[in-house]
Every structure is written in structure tokens, then in C-alpha cells.
Amino acid sequence: MTEPGDPRGTRWGTRRFSLRGRVTLLAAACVAGAVALVSIGAYMVVRSNLYQQLDDGLMARAEAAVASPQVQTELRQVPGAFLASADLQIGQLTAAPDVQHAVMTYPLSSSAPPFGPDELAVANGDSPQSMRTDFRTDSRVVALPSGHGEAIVLAQSMGPTKRTLNELALVLFLIGGAGILVAAAAGTAVARAGLRPVDRLTSAAERVARTGDLRPIPVSGDDELARLTQTFNTMLGTVADSQERQRQLVADAGHELRTPLTSLRTNLELLLAASKPGAPPLPDEDRVDIIADISGQLDELTQLIGDLVELARQDEPRERFERVELLDVVERALDRARRRAGEINFDVSLQPWVLTGDNSSLERAVLNLLDNAVKFSPPHSTVWVRLYPLGDGTAVVEVADAGPGIAEEDLPKVFDRFYRSSEARTLPGSGLGLAIVKHAAERHGGAVYASRAPEGGALMTIRLPGAPG
């Protein structure tokens, strides 16, 4: 006896009603139903035919008895059929007002056939014929008029017919039972073979849950279960890629955090050492430099943590996107970029474009491109911003600056996480801004490109699907 929450009861119930057992039970039940229907149908058809043959044969012999010539006996004349009726009961019923006064004449070598009101009605001429089952003697009784107020009555036992039907029922039952057993065995074999991939999937899922091992499962065949296995392998690959990205992100973040944290610790230790009693005081100029250095390192840490949080937020699945006016997104990003651009000018040309996505994610991506362009542009220079459709169901957002541009060897790597070119290492930044841009574009079904602008600076492009606004 197990309690409702007892795992033993759960495991017992799972084994008792396993999928393999249900398939076997279903196969046996289907075959049992089909065998039962076929057996009942066959039995009813054979039964009807046997009884019909019995009735037809009995009626034919009754007609022959009526048509047979009269034979003179010691007492009276009787139908000649009396002499050839060893397998049935035959008699001649004389009409009378009621059954008690009726007279039945029959061969001495046989017994009198049963008779009643139906047969008397035929002898009296009230009915052309009769056929019925006499349940007292378990026989079929037929009566035909023979003229002169008499009727020929024949009765034949239904015992042989019933024995034949009983034997048929036994044979059908045995064959049906054997068929059900064979179906159950076949169902078990088919279920075992068919569910073997499911067992492999189950074992793989248990292995993943137990060990974290994300190795793919071997795929054989091209049926539904094979496609399920391929889908499961794809899921395992996605999980493995996600884990690898997480490990890489943690490793890169740790590496990037180590430098500012080490510098912060060094500066704080200098300040603490200078504040101890008896320690030589720090010159005011050095103290100001250390405090400024700490402030800059805190700003760098804040930006790095903010970018990491943004990447983690973008990795979260979105249940529902919304309608996005890309022109409004770019204008909002421009308003924010202008407030911190200083002496940088913006040359803007925007055309309406609509897509389905995440407003904040796209705005952050465009703002990162603008901030990147501002960071590398010399004072009083211009940043060019363009939004226009390409005519193939996509539009591009282009941001070009007048800075030093991107070296050819750096072009394939500028969108990698924490990648910073040799020119950018001395500038503030986390190395995640362009990675956030790439992630946002790909999440919306688009792509990003880096190249050199005609003016010589860098040209960053986001390409997004959508429709003209």
C-alpha cells in the first residue's frame, strides 16, 4: 500500500501502463474486436444457412409425401412416404373440431410427430401450411394439406444442426483466441522494435540530466522516430552551443574584469596606505590623479556590467514581438547620441520602415553604432546616418564616421564579444557594444556588416527584414 506521494507507486504505475504495454494491449484489443465481429458474423450466416437448409429440406419432403401414392395397409390406405421416413417423424393428421379429437396416423416403426393447433388448422383447411419449432421435442414441424380433411405432418430433430453449430462456435473461439495471442505477441515485438529509438531518447535525456553529457544520439532510418531523434540532437546541439557561449562569456568577462579590478585595488591600497598614521602623505596632484583613475575605472566597470546584462537580457526568449517603426527607433537613438556627442555633427537621411520586433533592443543596437562612430570621430567631424530600403524586402541602417577606419584584418572580428582593435584599446569601452548590435540584428532575422566608408572612416550596417512604412 503506497501513499499518494510515494515514488514507488509512481514507478509501479508507470511500468504497469507503459507505452509498450499500451501498444500491446491496443493491438490485442483491435484483433479481438475484429475476430469477434468476424466470428459472430460467420456464425450467424452459417446458422441461418443451416436452419434454412433444414426448413427447405423438410418442406420438400413434406411436399413429396403429399404427392406420394397411397399404400394399402391392413387397416387403411396411408401415403407411401410412410415407408421411407426413417430419419424423421411423419404422420397423417385427420381433421377434427379440436386437438383432443384429432387422430394422428403414423408408421409403427416410428413415433408420432408432435402436432397442435397450427397443424390442425392445416388439416381443417383453415391454413395452407404451417412450419414451427416444437421446443418440447426440439424439432422443426411442418404440415401440408393432403385433401379429404387430412394433413401430412413431418417433424425433424434440430439436434444434429445444433451440434454442428456448437462445433463451429468452438472452432471459431479457439481460432480467435489463438489470433488474439498472436496479435499480442506481434504487438509486443512491434512495440519493442518501434519504441527502441524512444528508449534511446529516454536514456539520452536521463544521461543529460545526470551527467550533463550533450553527445548526439545515433540516428537510423527516416521515419517519424528518426526525425524525432534528429530534432532531439538539434536541441542537444543548441544547448551545447548555449553552454559554450555562456562559458566563453564568463571567461571573457572574467578576463575583462580582471584589469580594472586590479587597477582599482592598487589605487585603493595606495589611498589606504597613505591614510595610515605615520605614512608619508600623498601629493595633492597624485591624489587627484588616483581619484580620477578610480572614477574612470568605476565608469568602465559600470558600462561592462551594463553590457553584460544587456547581452543576458537579449538571450531570453521573447513570447511576443510588437510592431516597430524603425524610423522612430533611429530618431530616438539619435536624440540620445546627440546629447553626448559634443562637437560631432550628424548628417541624417531616413525613410520609413516597419518590422516586428523589440523596440528597446533595436534602439540599443542603433545607439551603440552611433556611440561607436562618435568615439572614433575627430572633433567637428560628421557622422552619416542613413535608413533606406533595398527593394528585396529588407532595409539597412548605415552609420559612417570620419575616423581612422578599420584595418582589413580587424573587419571579420569587430562584432565578436570583447574584441578590441589595437586603435581601440586605449579608448573607453567594454568591447561588447558591437556584439550587442550583432545579437540584436540576428535575433530579428537580419545581419550586420563592417566596411570602410567612402570618407575613409568605418561604415557599420544593420540589415533587417520588414516592409515600407
Coordinates of C-alpha atoms in Angstrom, one line a residue:
M1 CA 0.0 0.0 0.0
T2 CA 1.6 3.3 -1.0
E3 CA 0.7 6.8 -0.2
P4 CA -0.3 9.3 -2.9
G5 CA 3.1 10.9 -3.0
D6 CA 5.1 7.6 -2.7
P7 CA 7.5 7.3 -5.7
R8 CA 7.2 3.5 -5.5
G9 CA 3.6 3.8 -6.5
T10 CA 4.5 6.2 -9.4
R11 CA 7.2 3.8 -10.7
W12 CA 4.9 0.8 -10.4
G13 CA 2.1 2.7 -12.2
T14 CA 4.5 3.8 -14.9
R15 CA 5.7 0.3 -15.6
R16 CA 2.1 -1.1 -15.5
F17 CA 0.8 1.3 -18.0
S18 CA 4.0 1.8 -20.1
L19 CA 3.7 2.8 -23.7
R20 CA 4.9 -0.7 -24.8
G21 CA 2.1 -2.3 -22.7
R22 CA -0.5 0.1 -24.1
V23 CA 0.6 -0.7 -27.7
T24 CA 0.4 -4.5 -26.9
L25 CA -3.0 -4.1 -25.3
L26 CA -4.3 -2.0 -28.2
A27 CA -3.1 -4.5 -30.8
A28 CA -4.7 -7.4 -28.9
A29 CA -7.9 -5.4 -28.3
C30 CA -8.2 -4.5 -32.0
V31 CA -7.6 -8.0 -33.1
A32 CA -10.0 -9.3 -30.5
G33 CA -12.7 -6.9 -31.8
A34 CA -12.1 -7.8 -35.4
V35 CA -12.1 -11.6 -34.6
A36 CA -15.2 -11.2 -32.5
L37 CA -17.1 -9.4 -35.3
V38 CA -15.9 -11.8 -38.0
S39 CA -16.7 -14.9 -35.8
I40 CA -20.2 -13.6 -34.9
G41 CA -20.9 -12.7 -38.5
A42 CA -19.7 -16.1 -39.7
Y43 CA -21.6 -18.0 -37.0
M44 CA -24.8 -16.1 -37.8
V45 CA -24.5 -16.7 -41.5
V46 CA -23.8 -20.4 -41.1
R47 CA -26.6 -20.7 -38.5
S48 CA -29.1 -19.0 -40.8
N49 CA -28.0 -21.2 -43.8
L50 CA -28.2 -24.4 -41.8
Y51 CA -31.7 -23.7 -40.5
Q52 CA -32.8 -22.6 -43.9
Q53 CA -31.5 -25.8 -45.4
L54 CA -33.3 -27.8 -42.6
D55 CA -36.5 -25.9 -43.4
D56 CA -36.2 -26.3 -47.2
G57 CA -35.4 -30.0 -46.9
L58 CA -38.3 -30.6 -44.5
M59 CA -40.7 -28.7 -46.8
A60 CA -39.5 -30.6 -49.9
R61 CA -40.0 -33.9 -48.2
A62 CA -43.5 -32.9 -47.0
E63 CA -44.4 -31.9 -50.5
A64 CA -43.1 -35.2 -51.7
A65 CA -45.1 -37.1 -49.0
V66 CA -48.3 -35.3 -50.1
A67 CA -47.7 -36.2 -53.7
S68 CA -46.7 -39.8 -53.0
P69 CA -49.3 -42.6 -53.9
Q70 CA -51.5 -44.2 -51.3
V71 CA -50.4 -47.6 -49.9
Q72 CA -53.0 -50.1 -48.7
T73 CA -52.3 -51.5 -45.3
E74 CA -54.2 -54.0 -43.2
L75 CA -56.3 -51.2 -41.7
R76 CA -56.4 -48.4 -44.2
Q77 CA -54.6 -46.6 -47.0
V78 CA -51.6 -44.4 -46.0
P79 CA -49.1 -42.3 -48.0
G80 CA -46.3 -44.3 -49.5
A81 CA -43.9 -41.8 -47.8
F82 CA -44.5 -43.7 -44.5
L83 CA -42.3 -46.4 -45.9
A84 CA -39.2 -44.1 -46.4
S85 CA -39.1 -41.9 -43.4
A86 CA -36.6 -43.5 -41.0
D87 CA -34.7 -40.2 -40.3
L88 CA -37.8 -38.1 -39.3
Q89 CA -41.2 -38.4 -37.8
I90 CA -44.2 -38.4 -40.2
G91 CA -47.8 -38.8 -39.7
Q92 CA -51.3 -38.1 -41.2
L93 CA -53.5 -35.9 -39.2
T94 CA -57.2 -36.2 -39.6
A95 CA -59.3 -33.1 -39.2
A96 CA -61.3 -32.7 -36.0
P97 CA -63.0 -29.9 -34.1
D98 CA -60.1 -29.6 -31.6
V99 CA -56.8 -31.2 -30.9
Q100 CA -58.2 -33.7 -28.4
H101 CA -60.4 -35.3 -31.0
A102 CA -57.8 -35.2 -33.8
V103 CA -56.4 -38.6 -35.0
M104 CA -52.7 -38.9 -36.0
T105 CA -51.8 -41.9 -38.1
Y106 CA -48.0 -42.8 -38.2
P107 CA -45.7 -45.7 -39.1
L108 CA -45.4 -48.4 -36.4
S109 CA -41.6 -48.2 -36.7
S110 CA -41.6 -44.5 -35.7
S111 CA -43.2 -42.2 -33.1
A112 CA -45.9 -39.7 -33.8
P113 CA -44.8 -36.3 -34.8
P114 CA -45.9 -33.5 -32.4
F115 CA -49.0 -31.6 -33.5
G116 CA -51.0 -28.8 -32.2
P117 CA -53.5 -26.1 -33.3
D118 CA -51.3 -25.0 -36.2
E119 CA -51.2 -28.4 -37.8
L120 CA -55.0 -28.9 -37.0
A121 CA -55.7 -25.7 -38.9
V122 CA -54.0 -27.1 -41.9
A123 CA -56.0 -30.3 -41.7
N124 CA -59.2 -28.4 -41.3
G125 CA -58.4 -26.3 -44.4
D126 CA -58.0 -23.1 -42.4
S127 CA -54.3 -22.6 -43.3
P128 CA -52.4 -23.5 -46.5
Q129 CA -49.4 -24.8 -44.5
S130 CA -47.5 -24.3 -41.2
M131 CA -43.9 -24.5 -40.1
R132 CA -42.8 -24.1 -36.5
T133 CA -40.3 -25.1 -33.8
D134 CA -41.6 -27.5 -31.2
F135 CA -39.5 -26.7 -28.1
R136 CA -40.7 -29.7 -26.2
T137 CA -39.2 -32.2 -28.7
D138 CA -36.6 -29.7 -30.0
S139 CA -37.7 -30.3 -33.6
R140 CA -39.0 -28.4 -36.6
V141 CA -42.6 -29.3 -37.6
V142 CA -44.1 -28.8 -41.0
A143 CA -47.7 -29.5 -42.1
L144 CA -49.2 -29.6 -45.6
P145 CA -52.8 -30.4 -46.5
S146 CA -53.3 -33.8 -48.3
G147 CA -57.0 -33.4 -49.0
H148 CA -60.1 -35.1 -47.6
G149 CA -59.7 -33.3 -44.3
E150 CA -56.2 -34.6 -43.7
A151 CA -52.8 -33.1 -43.4
I152 CA -49.3 -34.6 -43.7
V153 CA -47.2 -33.7 -40.6
L154 CA -43.4 -34.0 -40.7
A155 CA -41.0 -33.4 -37.7
Q156 CA -37.2 -33.4 -37.8
S157 CA -34.9 -33.1 -34.8
M158 CA -32.7 -30.0 -34.7
G159 CA -30.0 -31.8 -32.6
P160 CA -27.6 -32.5 -35.5
T161 CA -27.8 -28.9 -36.6
K162 CA -27.2 -27.6 -33.2
R163 CA -24.2 -29.9 -32.7
T164 CA -22.7 -28.6 -35.9
L165 CA -23.2 -25.0 -34.7
N166 CA -21.7 -25.8 -31.4
E167 CA -18.6 -27.3 -33.1
L168 CA -18.4 -24.3 -35.3
A169 CA -18.6 -22.0 -32.3
L170 CA -15.8 -23.9 -30.5
V171 CA -13.6 -23.8 -33.6
L172 CA -14.2 -20.0 -34.0
F173 CA -13.4 -19.5 -30.3
L174 CA -10.2 -21.4 -30.5
I175 CA -9.0 -19.8 -33.7
G176 CA -10.0 -16.3 -32.4
G177 CA -8.2 -16.9 -29.1
A178 CA -5.1 -18.0 -31.0
G179 CA -5.3 -15.0 -33.2
I180 CA -5.5 -12.7 -30.2
L181 CA -2.5 -14.3 -28.6
V182 CA -0.5 -14.0 -31.8
A183 CA -1.6 -10.3 -32.1
A184 CA -0.5 -9.6 -28.6
A185 CA 2.9 -11.3 -29.3
A186 CA 3.2 -9.4 -32.6
G187 CA 2.2 -6.1 -30.8
T188 CA 4.8 -6.7 -28.2
A189 CA 7.5 -7.3 -30.8
V190 CA 6.5 -4.3 -32.9
A191 CA 6.3 -2.1 -29.8
R192 CA 9.7 -3.2 -28.7
A193 CA 11.3 -2.6 -32.1
G194 CA 9.4 0.6 -32.8
L195 CA 10.0 2.1 -29.4
R196 CA 13.7 1.3 -29.3
P197 CA 14.5 4.9 -30.5
V198 CA 12.3 6.2 -27.8
D199 CA 14.2 4.2 -25.3
R200 CA 17.4 5.7 -26.6
L201 CA 15.9 9.2 -26.3
T202 CA 14.9 8.4 -22.8
S203 CA 18.3 7.1 -21.9
A204 CA 19.9 10.2 -23.5
A205 CA 17.6 12.5 -21.6
E206 CA 18.4 10.7 -18.4
R207 CA 22.1 10.9 -19.2
V208 CA 21.9 14.6 -19.9
A209 CA 20.1 15.2 -16.6
R210 CA 22.5 13.0 -14.7
T211 CA 25.9 13.9 -16.2
G212 CA 25.3 17.0 -18.5
D213 CA 26.7 15.0 -21.4
L214 CA 25.3 16.5 -24.6
R215 CA 26.6 14.0 -27.1
P216 CA 24.2 13.4 -30.0
I217 CA 22.3 10.1 -30.4
P218 CA 22.9 7.9 -33.4
V219 CA 20.1 8.2 -36.0
S220 CA 18.9 5.3 -38.1
G221 CA 16.1 5.2 -40.7
D222 CA 14.0 8.1 -41.9
D223 CA 10.7 7.6 -40.2
E224 CA 9.0 9.8 -37.6
L225 CA 11.1 8.5 -34.7
A226 CA 14.2 9.1 -36.7
R227 CA 13.1 12.7 -37.3
L228 CA 12.3 13.0 -33.6
T229 CA 15.8 11.8 -32.8
Q230 CA 17.3 14.4 -35.2
T231 CA 15.2 17.1 -33.5
F232 CA 16.4 15.9 -30.1
N233 CA 20.0 16.0 -31.4
T234 CA 19.4 19.5 -32.7
M235 CA 18.1 20.5 -29.3
L236 CA 21.2 19.0 -27.7
G237 CA 23.4 20.9 -30.1
T238 CA 21.6 24.1 -29.3
V239 CA 22.0 23.5 -25.6
A240 CA 25.7 22.7 -26.1
D241 CA 26.2 25.9 -28.1
S242 CA 24.4 27.9 -25.4
Q243 CA 26.6 26.4 -22.7
E244 CA 29.7 27.0 -24.7
R245 CA 28.7 30.7 -25.3
Q246 CA 28.0 31.0 -21.6
R247 CA 31.4 29.6 -20.7
Q248 CA 33.1 31.8 -23.2
L249 CA 31.2 34.8 -22.0
V250 CA 32.1 34.1 -18.3
A251 CA 35.7 33.5 -19.3
D252 CA 35.9 36.7 -21.4
A253 CA 34.1 38.7 -18.8
G254 CA 36.4 37.5 -16.1
H255 CA 39.4 38.5 -18.2
E256 CA 38.0 41.9 -18.9
L257 CA 37.0 42.5 -15.3
R258 CA 40.4 41.5 -14.0
T259 CA 42.3 44.5 -15.3
P260 CA 40.1 47.3 -14.0
L261 CA 39.6 45.4 -10.7
T262 CA 43.3 45.0 -10.3
S263 CA 43.9 48.7 -11.0
L264 CA 41.1 49.7 -8.6
R265 CA 42.6 47.5 -5.9
T266 CA 46.1 49.0 -6.4
N267 CA 44.7 52.6 -6.3
L268 CA 42.6 51.9 -3.2
E269 CA 45.6 50.3 -1.5
L270 CA 47.7 53.4 -2.2
L271 CA 45.0 55.6 -0.8
L272 CA 44.6 53.4 2.3
A273 CA 48.4 53.2 2.8
A274 CA 48.7 57.0 2.6
S275 CA 45.9 57.4 5.2
K276 CA 47.6 55.3 7.9
P277 CA 49.2 57.1 10.8
G278 CA 52.8 57.9 10.2
A279 CA 52.7 57.2 6.5
P280 CA 54.1 59.9 4.2
P281 CA 51.2 61.9 2.7
L282 CA 50.4 61.7 -1.0
P283 CA 50.9 64.9 -3.0
D284 CA 47.7 66.5 -3.9
E285 CA 48.4 66.1 -7.6
D286 CA 48.9 62.3 -7.2
R287 CA 45.7 62.0 -5.0
V288 CA 43.7 63.8 -7.7
D289 CA 45.1 61.5 -10.4
I290 CA 44.3 58.4 -8.3
I291 CA 40.7 59.5 -7.6
A292 CA 40.2 60.3 -11.3
D293 CA 41.6 56.9 -12.2
I294 CA 39.3 55.2 -9.8
S295 CA 36.3 57.1 -11.2
G296 CA 37.2 56.2 -14.7
Q297 CA 37.6 52.5 -13.8
L298 CA 34.2 52.5 -12.0
D299 CA 32.7 54.0 -15.1
E300 CA 34.3 51.3 -17.2
L301 CA 33.1 48.6 -14.8
T302 CA 29.6 50.1 -14.9
Q303 CA 29.5 50.0 -18.7
L304 CA 30.9 46.5 -18.8
I305 CA 28.3 45.2 -16.3
G306 CA 25.5 47.0 -18.2
D307 CA 26.6 45.5 -21.5
L308 CA 26.7 42.0 -19.9
V309 CA 23.2 42.5 -18.5
E310 CA 22.0 43.6 -21.9
L311 CA 23.5 40.5 -23.6
A312 CA 21.9 38.3 -21.0
R313 CA 18.5 40.0 -21.5
Q314 CA 18.7 39.6 -25.2
D315 CA 19.4 35.8 -24.8
E316 CA 16.0 35.5 -23.0
P317 CA 13.2 34.1 -25.2
R318 CA 10.5 36.6 -26.3
E319 CA 7.0 35.3 -26.3
R320 CA 5.6 38.1 -28.4
F321 CA 7.2 40.8 -30.5
E322 CA 5.5 44.1 -31.4
R323 CA 5.2 46.4 -34.4
V324 CA 8.3 48.5 -34.7
E325 CA 8.6 51.8 -36.6
L326 CA 12.3 51.7 -37.4
L327 CA 12.4 55.3 -38.3
D328 CA 11.2 56.2 -34.8
V329 CA 13.8 53.9 -33.3
V330 CA 16.6 55.6 -35.1
E331 CA 15.4 59.0 -34.2
R332 CA 15.2 58.2 -30.5
A333 CA 18.7 56.8 -30.7
L334 CA 19.9 59.9 -32.5
D335 CA 18.4 62.1 -29.7
R336 CA 20.4 60.2 -27.1
A337 CA 23.6 60.2 -29.1
R338 CA 23.5 64.0 -29.8
R339 CA 23.3 64.7 -26.1
R340 CA 26.7 63.2 -25.5
A341 CA 28.3 63.7 -28.9
G342 CA 29.9 67.1 -28.1
E343 CA 31.1 68.8 -31.3
I344 CA 30.2 66.0 -33.6
N345 CA 27.6 66.7 -36.4
F346 CA 25.1 64.3 -37.8
D347 CA 24.0 64.1 -41.4
V348 CA 20.7 62.1 -41.3
S349 CA 18.5 60.7 -44.1
L350 CA 15.8 58.3 -43.0
Q351 CA 12.9 56.6 -44.8
P352 CA 10.0 54.8 -43.1
W353 CA 10.4 51.1 -42.5
V354 CA 8.2 48.7 -40.4
L355 CA 9.1 45.3 -38.9
T356 CA 8.1 43.1 -36.0
G357 CA 10.5 43.0 -33.1
D358 CA 11.7 44.5 -29.8
N359 CA 11.9 48.3 -29.7
S360 CA 14.4 48.6 -26.9
S361 CA 16.7 46.0 -28.3
L362 CA 16.9 47.7 -31.7
E363 CA 17.2 51.2 -30.2
R364 CA 20.2 49.9 -28.1
A365 CA 21.8 48.4 -31.2
V366 CA 21.5 51.7 -33.2
L367 CA 22.7 53.7 -30.3
N368 CA 25.8 51.5 -29.9
L369 CA 26.6 52.2 -33.6
L370 CA 26.2 55.9 -33.1
D371 CA 28.3 55.9 -29.9
N372 CA 31.0 53.9 -31.7
A373 CA 31.0 56.4 -34.6
V374 CA 31.2 59.3 -32.2
K375 CA 34.0 57.7 -30.2
F376 CA 36.3 57.4 -33.3
S377 CA 35.3 60.7 -35.0
P378 CA 37.6 63.7 -34.6
P379 CA 36.1 67.0 -33.3
H380 CA 33.9 69.0 -35.6
S381 CA 33.6 66.0 -38.0
T382 CA 30.4 64.5 -39.3
V383 CA 28.6 61.1 -38.7
W384 CA 26.4 60.0 -41.6
V385 CA 23.2 58.1 -40.7
R386 CA 21.1 56.5 -43.4
L387 CA 17.9 54.3 -43.3
Y388 CA 16.6 53.1 -46.7
P389 CA 15.1 50.0 -48.3
L390 CA 17.0 47.8 -50.7
G391 CA 14.0 46.6 -52.6
D392 CA 14.3 43.0 -51.7
G393 CA 12.2 43.0 -48.5
T394 CA 15.0 44.4 -46.4
A395 CA 16.2 47.8 -45.3
V396 CA 19.6 48.9 -44.0
V397 CA 20.7 51.3 -41.2
E398 CA 24.1 52.7 -42.1
V399 CA 26.3 54.6 -39.7
A400 CA 29.6 56.0 -41.2
D401 CA 32.2 58.2 -39.4
A402 CA 35.2 60.2 -40.4
G403 CA 37.7 58.4 -38.1
P404 CA 40.7 56.3 -38.9
G405 CA 38.6 53.4 -40.2
I406 CA 39.0 49.6 -39.6
A407 CA 42.0 47.6 -40.6
E408 CA 41.4 44.9 -43.1
E409 CA 42.5 42.2 -40.6
D410 CA 40.0 43.5 -38.0
L411 CA 36.9 43.6 -40.2
P412 CA 35.9 39.9 -39.6
K413 CA 36.3 40.3 -35.8
V414 CA 34.8 43.6 -34.9
F415 CA 31.4 42.1 -33.9
D416 CA 33.0 39.4 -31.6
R417 CA 32.5 39.7 -27.9
F418 CA 35.2 41.6 -26.1
Y419 CA 37.2 42.1 -29.3
R420 CA 39.0 45.4 -29.4
S421 CA 41.4 46.5 -32.2
S422 CA 44.8 47.9 -31.4
E423 CA 43.5 51.5 -32.0
A424 CA 40.5 51.0 -29.6
R425 CA 42.5 49.5 -26.7
T426 CA 43.4 53.0 -25.4
L427 CA 39.8 54.2 -25.6
P428 CA 37.0 53.6 -23.1
G429 CA 34.6 50.8 -23.8
S430 CA 33.8 47.2 -22.8
G431 CA 34.3 45.5 -26.2
L432 CA 30.6 44.4 -26.1
G433 CA 28.9 47.2 -28.0
L434 CA 29.2 45.8 -31.5
A435 CA 28.5 42.3 -30.2
I436 CA 25.1 43.6 -28.8
V437 CA 24.4 45.1 -32.3
K438 CA 25.1 41.7 -34.0
H439 CA 23.0 39.8 -31.5
A440 CA 20.0 42.2 -31.9
A441 CA 20.2 42.1 -35.7
E442 CA 20.3 38.3 -35.9
R443 CA 17.5 38.0 -33.3
H444 CA 15.3 40.0 -35.8
G445 CA 16.3 37.8 -38.8
G446 CA 18.9 40.3 -40.0
A447 CA 22.6 40.7 -40.3
V448 CA 25.4 43.2 -39.6
Y449 CA 28.4 44.2 -41.8
A450 CA 31.5 46.3 -41.3
S451 CA 33.5 48.0 -44.0
R452 CA 35.3 51.2 -44.9
A453 CA 33.2 54.4 -45.6
P454 CA 33.9 56.4 -48.8
E455 CA 35.2 59.2 -46.5
G456 CA 37.8 56.8 -45.1
G457 CA 36.2 56.0 -41.7
A458 CA 34.3 53.0 -40.6
L459 CA 30.9 52.1 -42.1
M460 CA 28.6 49.9 -40.0
T461 CA 25.5 48.4 -41.5
I462 CA 22.4 46.7 -40.0
R463 CA 20.2 44.9 -42.5
L464 CA 16.7 44.0 -41.3
P465 CA 13.6 42.4 -43.0
G466 CA 10.3 44.2 -42.9
A467 CA 8.1 46.4 -45.1
P468 CA 7.9 50.1 -46.1
G469 CA 6.1 52.1 -43.5

